[in-house]
PDB file of C-alpha atoms in Angstrom:
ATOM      1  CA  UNK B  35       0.000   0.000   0.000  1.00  0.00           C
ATOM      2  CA  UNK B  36       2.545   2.797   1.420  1.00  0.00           C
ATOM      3  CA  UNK B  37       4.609   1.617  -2.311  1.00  0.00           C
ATOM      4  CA  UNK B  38       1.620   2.251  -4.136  1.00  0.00           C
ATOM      5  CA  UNK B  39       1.329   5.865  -2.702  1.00  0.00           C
ATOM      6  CA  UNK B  40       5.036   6.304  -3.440  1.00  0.00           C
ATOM      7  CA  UNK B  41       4.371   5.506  -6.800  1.00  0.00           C
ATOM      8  CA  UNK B  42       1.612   8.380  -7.371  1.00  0.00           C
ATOM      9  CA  UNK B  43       3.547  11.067  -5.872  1.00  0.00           C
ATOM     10  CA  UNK B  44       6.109  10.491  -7.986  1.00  0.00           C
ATOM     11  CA  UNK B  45       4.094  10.249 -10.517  1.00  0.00           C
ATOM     12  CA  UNK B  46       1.957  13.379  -9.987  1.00  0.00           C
ATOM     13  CA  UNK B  47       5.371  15.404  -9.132  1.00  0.00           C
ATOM     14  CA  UNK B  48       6.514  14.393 -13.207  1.00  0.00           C
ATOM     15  CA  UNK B  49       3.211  15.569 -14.014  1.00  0.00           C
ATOM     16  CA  UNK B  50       3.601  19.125 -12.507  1.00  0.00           C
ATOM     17  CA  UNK B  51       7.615  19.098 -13.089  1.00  0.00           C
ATOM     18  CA  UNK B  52       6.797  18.158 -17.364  1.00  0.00           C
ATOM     19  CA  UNK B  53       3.630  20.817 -17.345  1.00  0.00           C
ATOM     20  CA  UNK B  54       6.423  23.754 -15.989  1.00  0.00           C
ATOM     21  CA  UNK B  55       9.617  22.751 -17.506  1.00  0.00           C
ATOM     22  CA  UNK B  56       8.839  25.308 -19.988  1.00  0.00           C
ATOM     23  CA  UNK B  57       7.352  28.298 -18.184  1.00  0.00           C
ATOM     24  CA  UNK B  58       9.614  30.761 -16.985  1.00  0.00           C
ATOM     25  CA  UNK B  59       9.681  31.058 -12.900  1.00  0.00           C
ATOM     26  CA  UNK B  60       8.436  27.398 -12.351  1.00  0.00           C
ATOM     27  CA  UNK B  61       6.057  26.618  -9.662  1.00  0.00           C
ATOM     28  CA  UNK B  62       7.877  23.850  -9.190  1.00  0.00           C
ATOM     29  CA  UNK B  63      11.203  23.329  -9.024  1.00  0.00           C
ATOM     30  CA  UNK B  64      13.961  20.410  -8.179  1.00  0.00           C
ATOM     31  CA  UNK B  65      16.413  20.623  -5.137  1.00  0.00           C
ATOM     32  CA  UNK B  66      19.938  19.138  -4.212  1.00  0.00           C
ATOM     33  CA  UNK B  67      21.215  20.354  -0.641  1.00  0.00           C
ATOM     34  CA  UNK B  68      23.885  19.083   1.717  1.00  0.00           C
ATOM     35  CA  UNK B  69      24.108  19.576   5.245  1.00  0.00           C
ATOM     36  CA  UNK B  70      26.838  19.793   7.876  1.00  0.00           C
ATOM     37  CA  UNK B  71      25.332  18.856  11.947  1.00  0.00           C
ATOM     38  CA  UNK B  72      26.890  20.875  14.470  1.00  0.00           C
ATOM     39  CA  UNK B  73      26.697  20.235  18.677  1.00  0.00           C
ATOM     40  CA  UNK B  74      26.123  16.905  19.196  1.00  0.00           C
ATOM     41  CA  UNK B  75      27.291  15.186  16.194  1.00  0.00           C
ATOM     42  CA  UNK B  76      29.509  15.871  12.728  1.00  0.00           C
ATOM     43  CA  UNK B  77      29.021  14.092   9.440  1.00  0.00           C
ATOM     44  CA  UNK B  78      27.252  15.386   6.388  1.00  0.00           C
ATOM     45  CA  UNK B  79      23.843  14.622   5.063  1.00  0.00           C
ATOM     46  CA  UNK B  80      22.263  15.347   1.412  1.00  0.00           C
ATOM     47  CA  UNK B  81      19.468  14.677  -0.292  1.00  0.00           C
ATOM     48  CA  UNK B  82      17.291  15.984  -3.217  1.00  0.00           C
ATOM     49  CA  UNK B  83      13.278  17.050  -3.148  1.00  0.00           C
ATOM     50  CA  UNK B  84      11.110  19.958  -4.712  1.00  0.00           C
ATOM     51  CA  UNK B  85      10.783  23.294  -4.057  1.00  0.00           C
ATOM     52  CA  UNK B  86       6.797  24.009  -4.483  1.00  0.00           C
ATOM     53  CA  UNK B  87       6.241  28.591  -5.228  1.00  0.00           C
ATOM     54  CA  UNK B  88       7.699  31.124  -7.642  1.00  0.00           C
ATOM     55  CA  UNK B  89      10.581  33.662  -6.597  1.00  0.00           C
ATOM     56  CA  UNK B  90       7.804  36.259  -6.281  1.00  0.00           C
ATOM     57  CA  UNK B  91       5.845  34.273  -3.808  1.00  0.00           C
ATOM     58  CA  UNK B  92       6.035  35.178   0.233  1.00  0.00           C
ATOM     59  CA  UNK B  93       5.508  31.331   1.005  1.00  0.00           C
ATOM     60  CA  UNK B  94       7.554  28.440  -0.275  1.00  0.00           C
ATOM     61  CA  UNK B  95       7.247  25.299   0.174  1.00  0.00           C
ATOM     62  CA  UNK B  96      10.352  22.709   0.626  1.00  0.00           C
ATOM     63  CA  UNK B  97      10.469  18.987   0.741  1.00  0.00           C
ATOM     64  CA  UNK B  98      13.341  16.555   0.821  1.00  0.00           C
ATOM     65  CA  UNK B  99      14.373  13.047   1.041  1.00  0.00           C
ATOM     66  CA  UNK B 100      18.389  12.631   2.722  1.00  0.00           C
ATOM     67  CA  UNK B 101      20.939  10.727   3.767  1.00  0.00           C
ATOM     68  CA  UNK B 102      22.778  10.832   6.652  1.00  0.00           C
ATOM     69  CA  UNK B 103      26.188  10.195   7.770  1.00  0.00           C
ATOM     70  CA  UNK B 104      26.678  10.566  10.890  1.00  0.00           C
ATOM     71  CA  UNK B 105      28.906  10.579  13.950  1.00  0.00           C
ATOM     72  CA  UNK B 106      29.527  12.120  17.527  1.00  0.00           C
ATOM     73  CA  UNK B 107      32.045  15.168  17.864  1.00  0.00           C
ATOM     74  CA  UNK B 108      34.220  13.720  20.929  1.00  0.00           C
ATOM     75  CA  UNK B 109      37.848  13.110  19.748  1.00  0.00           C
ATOM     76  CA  UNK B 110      36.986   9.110  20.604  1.00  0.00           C
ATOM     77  CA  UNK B 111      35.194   8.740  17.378  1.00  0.00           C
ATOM     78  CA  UNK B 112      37.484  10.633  14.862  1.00  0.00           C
ATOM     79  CA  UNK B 113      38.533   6.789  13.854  1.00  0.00           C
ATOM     80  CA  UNK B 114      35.096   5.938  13.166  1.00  0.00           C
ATOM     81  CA  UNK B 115      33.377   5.179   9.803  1.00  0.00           C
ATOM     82  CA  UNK B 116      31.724   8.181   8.278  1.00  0.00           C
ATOM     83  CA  UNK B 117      28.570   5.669   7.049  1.00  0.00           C
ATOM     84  CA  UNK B 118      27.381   5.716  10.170  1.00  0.00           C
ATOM     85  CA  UNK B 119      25.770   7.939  12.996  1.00  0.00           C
ATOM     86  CA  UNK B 120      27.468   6.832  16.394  1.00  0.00           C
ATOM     87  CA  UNK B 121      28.319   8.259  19.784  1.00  0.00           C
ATOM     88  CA  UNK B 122      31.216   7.882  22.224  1.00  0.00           C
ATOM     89  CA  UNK B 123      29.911   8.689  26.612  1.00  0.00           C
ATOM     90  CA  UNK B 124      33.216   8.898  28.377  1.00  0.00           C
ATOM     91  CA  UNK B 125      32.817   5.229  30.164  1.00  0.00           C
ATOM     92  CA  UNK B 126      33.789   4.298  25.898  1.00  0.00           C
ATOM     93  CA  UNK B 127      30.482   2.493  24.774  1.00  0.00           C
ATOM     94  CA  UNK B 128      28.894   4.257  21.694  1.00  0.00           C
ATOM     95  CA  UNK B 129      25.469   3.507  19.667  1.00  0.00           C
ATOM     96  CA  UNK B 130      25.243   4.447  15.997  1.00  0.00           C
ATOM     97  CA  UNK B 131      23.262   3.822  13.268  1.00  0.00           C
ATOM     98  CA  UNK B 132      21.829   5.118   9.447  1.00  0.00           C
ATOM     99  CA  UNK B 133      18.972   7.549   9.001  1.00  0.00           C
ATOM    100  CA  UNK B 134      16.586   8.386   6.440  1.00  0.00           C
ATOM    101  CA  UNK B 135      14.742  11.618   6.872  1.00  0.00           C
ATOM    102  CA  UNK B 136      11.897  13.676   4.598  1.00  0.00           C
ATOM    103  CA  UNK B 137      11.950  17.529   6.599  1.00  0.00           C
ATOM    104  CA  UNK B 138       8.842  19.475   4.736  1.00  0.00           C
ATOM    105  CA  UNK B 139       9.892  23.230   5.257  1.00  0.00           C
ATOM    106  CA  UNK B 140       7.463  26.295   4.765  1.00  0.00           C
ATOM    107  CA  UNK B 141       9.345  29.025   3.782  1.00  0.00           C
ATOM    108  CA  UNK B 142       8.341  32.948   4.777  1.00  0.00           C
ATOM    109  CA  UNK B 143      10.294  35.573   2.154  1.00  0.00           C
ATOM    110  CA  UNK B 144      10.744  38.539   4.396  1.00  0.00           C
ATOM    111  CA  UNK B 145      11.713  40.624   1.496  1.00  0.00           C
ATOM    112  CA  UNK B 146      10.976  40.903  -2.644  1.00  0.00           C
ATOM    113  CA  UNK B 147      14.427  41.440  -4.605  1.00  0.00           C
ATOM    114  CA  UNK B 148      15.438  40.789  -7.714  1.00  0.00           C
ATOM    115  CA  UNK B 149      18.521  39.435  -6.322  1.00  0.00           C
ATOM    116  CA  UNK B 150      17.449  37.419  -3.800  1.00  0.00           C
ATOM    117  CA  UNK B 151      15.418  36.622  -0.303  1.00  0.00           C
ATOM    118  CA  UNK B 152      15.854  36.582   3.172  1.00  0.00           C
ATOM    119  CA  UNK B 153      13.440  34.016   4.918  1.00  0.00           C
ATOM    120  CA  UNK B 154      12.182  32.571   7.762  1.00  0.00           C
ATOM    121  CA  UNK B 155      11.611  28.210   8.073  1.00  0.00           C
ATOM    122  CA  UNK B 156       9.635  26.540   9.947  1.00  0.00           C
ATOM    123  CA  UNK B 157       8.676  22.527   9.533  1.00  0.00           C
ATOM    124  CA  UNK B 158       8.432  18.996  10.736  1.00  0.00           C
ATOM    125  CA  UNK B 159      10.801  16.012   9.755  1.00  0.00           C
ATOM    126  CA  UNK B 160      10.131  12.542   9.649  1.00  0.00           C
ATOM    127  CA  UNK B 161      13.254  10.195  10.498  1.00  0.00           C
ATOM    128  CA  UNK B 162      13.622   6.204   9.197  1.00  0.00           C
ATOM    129  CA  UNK B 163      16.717   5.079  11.530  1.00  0.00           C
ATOM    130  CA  UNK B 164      18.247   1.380  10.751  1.00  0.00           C
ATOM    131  CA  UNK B 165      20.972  -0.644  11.087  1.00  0.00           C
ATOM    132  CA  UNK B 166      21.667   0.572  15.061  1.00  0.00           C
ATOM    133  CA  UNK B 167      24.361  -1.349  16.702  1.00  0.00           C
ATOM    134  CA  UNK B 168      26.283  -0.836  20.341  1.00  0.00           C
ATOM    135  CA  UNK B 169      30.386  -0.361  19.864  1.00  0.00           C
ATOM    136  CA  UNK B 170      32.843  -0.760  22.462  1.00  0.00           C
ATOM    137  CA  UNK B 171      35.553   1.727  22.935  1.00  0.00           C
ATOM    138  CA  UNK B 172      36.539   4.034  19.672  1.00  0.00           C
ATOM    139  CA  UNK B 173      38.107   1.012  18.006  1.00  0.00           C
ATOM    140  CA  UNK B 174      34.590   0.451  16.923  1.00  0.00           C
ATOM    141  CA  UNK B 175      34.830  -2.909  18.475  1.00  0.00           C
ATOM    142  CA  UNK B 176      31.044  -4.387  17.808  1.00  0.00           C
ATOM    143  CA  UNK B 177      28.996  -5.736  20.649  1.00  0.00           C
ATOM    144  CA  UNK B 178      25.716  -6.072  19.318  1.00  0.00           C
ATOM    145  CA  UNK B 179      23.098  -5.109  17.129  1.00  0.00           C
ATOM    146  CA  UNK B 180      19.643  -2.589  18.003  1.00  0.00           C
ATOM    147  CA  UNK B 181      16.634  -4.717  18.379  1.00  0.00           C
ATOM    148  CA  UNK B 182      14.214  -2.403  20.568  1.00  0.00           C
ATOM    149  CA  UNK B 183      16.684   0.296  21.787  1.00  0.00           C
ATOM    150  CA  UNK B 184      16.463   2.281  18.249  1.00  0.00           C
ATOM    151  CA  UNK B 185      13.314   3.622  17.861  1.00  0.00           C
ATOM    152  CA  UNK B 186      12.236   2.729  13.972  1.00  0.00           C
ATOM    153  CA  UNK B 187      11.274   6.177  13.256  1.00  0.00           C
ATOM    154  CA  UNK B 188      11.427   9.251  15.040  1.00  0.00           C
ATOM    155  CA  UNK B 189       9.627  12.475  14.216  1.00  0.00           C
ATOM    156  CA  UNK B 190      11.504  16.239  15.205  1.00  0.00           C
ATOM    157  CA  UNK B 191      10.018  20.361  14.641  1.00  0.00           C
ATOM    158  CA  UNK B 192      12.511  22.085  12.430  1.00  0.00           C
ATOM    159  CA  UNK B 193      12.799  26.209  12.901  1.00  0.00           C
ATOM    160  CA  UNK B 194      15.129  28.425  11.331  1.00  0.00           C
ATOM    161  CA  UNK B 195      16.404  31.265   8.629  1.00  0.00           C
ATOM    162  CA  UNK B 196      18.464  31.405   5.536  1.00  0.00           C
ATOM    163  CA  UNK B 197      19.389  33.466   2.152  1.00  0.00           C
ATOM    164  CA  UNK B 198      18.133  32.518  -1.889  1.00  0.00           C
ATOM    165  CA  UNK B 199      20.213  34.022  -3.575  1.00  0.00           C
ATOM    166  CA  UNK B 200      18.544  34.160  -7.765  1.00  0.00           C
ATOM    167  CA  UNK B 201      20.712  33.218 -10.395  1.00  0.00           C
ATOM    168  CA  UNK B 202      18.053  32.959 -13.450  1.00  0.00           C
ATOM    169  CA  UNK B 203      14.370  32.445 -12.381  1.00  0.00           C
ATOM    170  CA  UNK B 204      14.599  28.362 -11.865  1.00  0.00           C
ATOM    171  CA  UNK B 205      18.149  28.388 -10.806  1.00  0.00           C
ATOM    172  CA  UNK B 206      19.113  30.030  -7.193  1.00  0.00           C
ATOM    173  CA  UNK B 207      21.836  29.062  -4.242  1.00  0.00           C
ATOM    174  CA  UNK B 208      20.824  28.810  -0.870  1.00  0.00           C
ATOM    175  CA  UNK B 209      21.900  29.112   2.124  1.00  0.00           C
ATOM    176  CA  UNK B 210      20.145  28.194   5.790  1.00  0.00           C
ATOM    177  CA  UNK B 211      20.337  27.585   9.491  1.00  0.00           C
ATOM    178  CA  UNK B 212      18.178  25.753  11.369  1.00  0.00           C
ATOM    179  CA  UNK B 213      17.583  23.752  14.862  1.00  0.00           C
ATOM    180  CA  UNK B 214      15.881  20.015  14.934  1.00  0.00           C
ATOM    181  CA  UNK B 215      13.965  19.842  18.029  1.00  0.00           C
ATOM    182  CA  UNK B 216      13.025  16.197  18.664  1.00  0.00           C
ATOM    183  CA  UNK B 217       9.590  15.545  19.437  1.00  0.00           C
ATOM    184  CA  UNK B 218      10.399  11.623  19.424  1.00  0.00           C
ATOM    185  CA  UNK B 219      14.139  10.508  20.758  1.00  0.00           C
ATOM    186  CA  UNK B 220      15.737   7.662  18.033  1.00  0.00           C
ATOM    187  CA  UNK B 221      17.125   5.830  20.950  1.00  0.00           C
ATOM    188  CA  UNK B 222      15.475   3.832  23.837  1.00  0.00           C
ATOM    189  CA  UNK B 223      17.380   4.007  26.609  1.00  0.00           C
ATOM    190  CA  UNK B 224      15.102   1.932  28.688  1.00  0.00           C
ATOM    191  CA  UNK B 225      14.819  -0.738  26.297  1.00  0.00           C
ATOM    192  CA  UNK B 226      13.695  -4.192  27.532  1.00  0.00           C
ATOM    193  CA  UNK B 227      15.955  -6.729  25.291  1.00  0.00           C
ATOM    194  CA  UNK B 228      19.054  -4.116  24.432  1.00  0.00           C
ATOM    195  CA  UNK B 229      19.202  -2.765  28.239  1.00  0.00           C
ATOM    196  CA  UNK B 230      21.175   0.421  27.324  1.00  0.00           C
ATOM    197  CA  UNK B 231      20.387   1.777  31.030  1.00  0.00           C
ATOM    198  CA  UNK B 232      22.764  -0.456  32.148  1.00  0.00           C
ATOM    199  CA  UNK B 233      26.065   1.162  30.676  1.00  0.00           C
ATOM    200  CA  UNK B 234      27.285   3.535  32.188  1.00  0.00           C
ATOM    201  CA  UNK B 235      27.991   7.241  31.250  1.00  0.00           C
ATOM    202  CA  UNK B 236      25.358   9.029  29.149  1.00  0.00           C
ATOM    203  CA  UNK B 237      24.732   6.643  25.990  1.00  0.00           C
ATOM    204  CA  UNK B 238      22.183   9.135  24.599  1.00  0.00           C
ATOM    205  CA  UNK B 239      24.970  12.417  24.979  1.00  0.00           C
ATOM    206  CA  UNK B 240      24.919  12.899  21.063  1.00  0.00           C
ATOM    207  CA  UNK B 241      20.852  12.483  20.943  1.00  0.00           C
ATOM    208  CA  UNK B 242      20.797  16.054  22.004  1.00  0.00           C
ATOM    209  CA  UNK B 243      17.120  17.536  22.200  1.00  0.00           C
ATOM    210  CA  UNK B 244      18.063  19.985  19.766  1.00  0.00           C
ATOM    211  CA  UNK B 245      20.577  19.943  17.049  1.00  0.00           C
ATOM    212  CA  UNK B 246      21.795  22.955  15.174  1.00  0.00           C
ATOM    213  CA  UNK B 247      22.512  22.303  11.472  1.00  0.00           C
ATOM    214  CA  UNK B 248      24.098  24.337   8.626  1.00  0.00           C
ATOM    215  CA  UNK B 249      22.856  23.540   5.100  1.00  0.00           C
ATOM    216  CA  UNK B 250      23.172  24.373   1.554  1.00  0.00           C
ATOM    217  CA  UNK B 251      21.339  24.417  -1.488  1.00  0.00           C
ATOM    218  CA  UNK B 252      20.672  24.600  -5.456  1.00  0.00           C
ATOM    219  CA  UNK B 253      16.999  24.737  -7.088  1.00  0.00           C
ATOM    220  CA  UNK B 254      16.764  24.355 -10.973  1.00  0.00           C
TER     221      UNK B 254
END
């Protein structure tokens, strides 16, 4: 069911994108953006998605699928593998895992130039975390894999500002700042099978309630 729903979006979207391809200022447009975490983790995530409004318009809206590679800033984890999200407590056990996230941004122009926008974001992401295992030490030493202390999917509010910068009227570069407030945490500390409360040190330290996040991005 949720693959036949896939299948119409994407379907509808080539409708829309093949109707506008020709005017000038699409309504619709494509995206590519990569971001860089900051506080709490370091890595880089991208993705691609649409960006729904003309330049002219005071809202715009922004939706993306991304990838994200992930890891904890503490020097214990500089050795670790960049394809995956992990953190190091002091007492040397870590978590990490892969994410898939879809953030759908509204977008508030605070100002009409020919040149560009300033703006104002504001949104809600949707997370798909997998492949969650528990490391010993920064030697990435495997211990075991996430059954119930990764929570499948984890939802976060997303608030924030950045720059669009026009180049022609489909093509711009973008520039934005934002904080991810979780509403959901993607790890269960309490967990019944995985028992994560029993480690010591703070296993959840890079799971901050808020992460700050510095992104950029092309429409065409």
């Amino acid at each position: 069911m949720i693959r036949q729903y896939v299948k119409i979006a994407l379907l509808a979207m080539a409708m829309l994108c093949s109707i506008n391809v020709v005017a000038q200022d699409r309504f619709v447009k494509f995206v590519t953006q990569a971001a860089l975490p900051l506080g709490g983790c370091s890595g880089f995530e991208g993705g691609v998605g649409l960006n729904l409004g003309h330049n002219k318009h005071k809202l715009n809206l922004q939706v993306t699928a991304n990838y994200a590679s992930l890891r904890s800033l503490s020097s214990e984890s500089e050795e670790e593998s960049d394809s995956y999200y992990s953190t190091m407590p002091d007492d040397g056990v870590g978590v990490r895992y892969k994410r898939l996230s879809v953030p759908v941004e509204l977008h508030w122009r605070s100002s009409d130039d020919e040149l560009g926008s300033l703006y104002l974001l504001a949104g809600g992401v949707y997370n798909l975390n997998f492949s969650g295992e528990c490391l010993w030490d920064s030697s990435s030493e495997h211990i075991f894999a996430l059954n119930d202390g990764l929570n499948r999917h984890s939802f976060a509010a997303r608030l924030g500002a950045g720059i669009a910068m026009y180049i022609s009227d489909n093509v711009s570069l973008g520039a934005k700042a934002y904080l991810d407030i979780n509403i959901t945490s993607p790890i269960r500390k309490y967990s019944i099978s995985d028992r994560l409360f029993e480690y010591q040190g703070s296993i959840e330290d890079a799971f901050d309630d808020v992460a700050f996040v510095l992104a950029g991005y092309l429409t065409f």
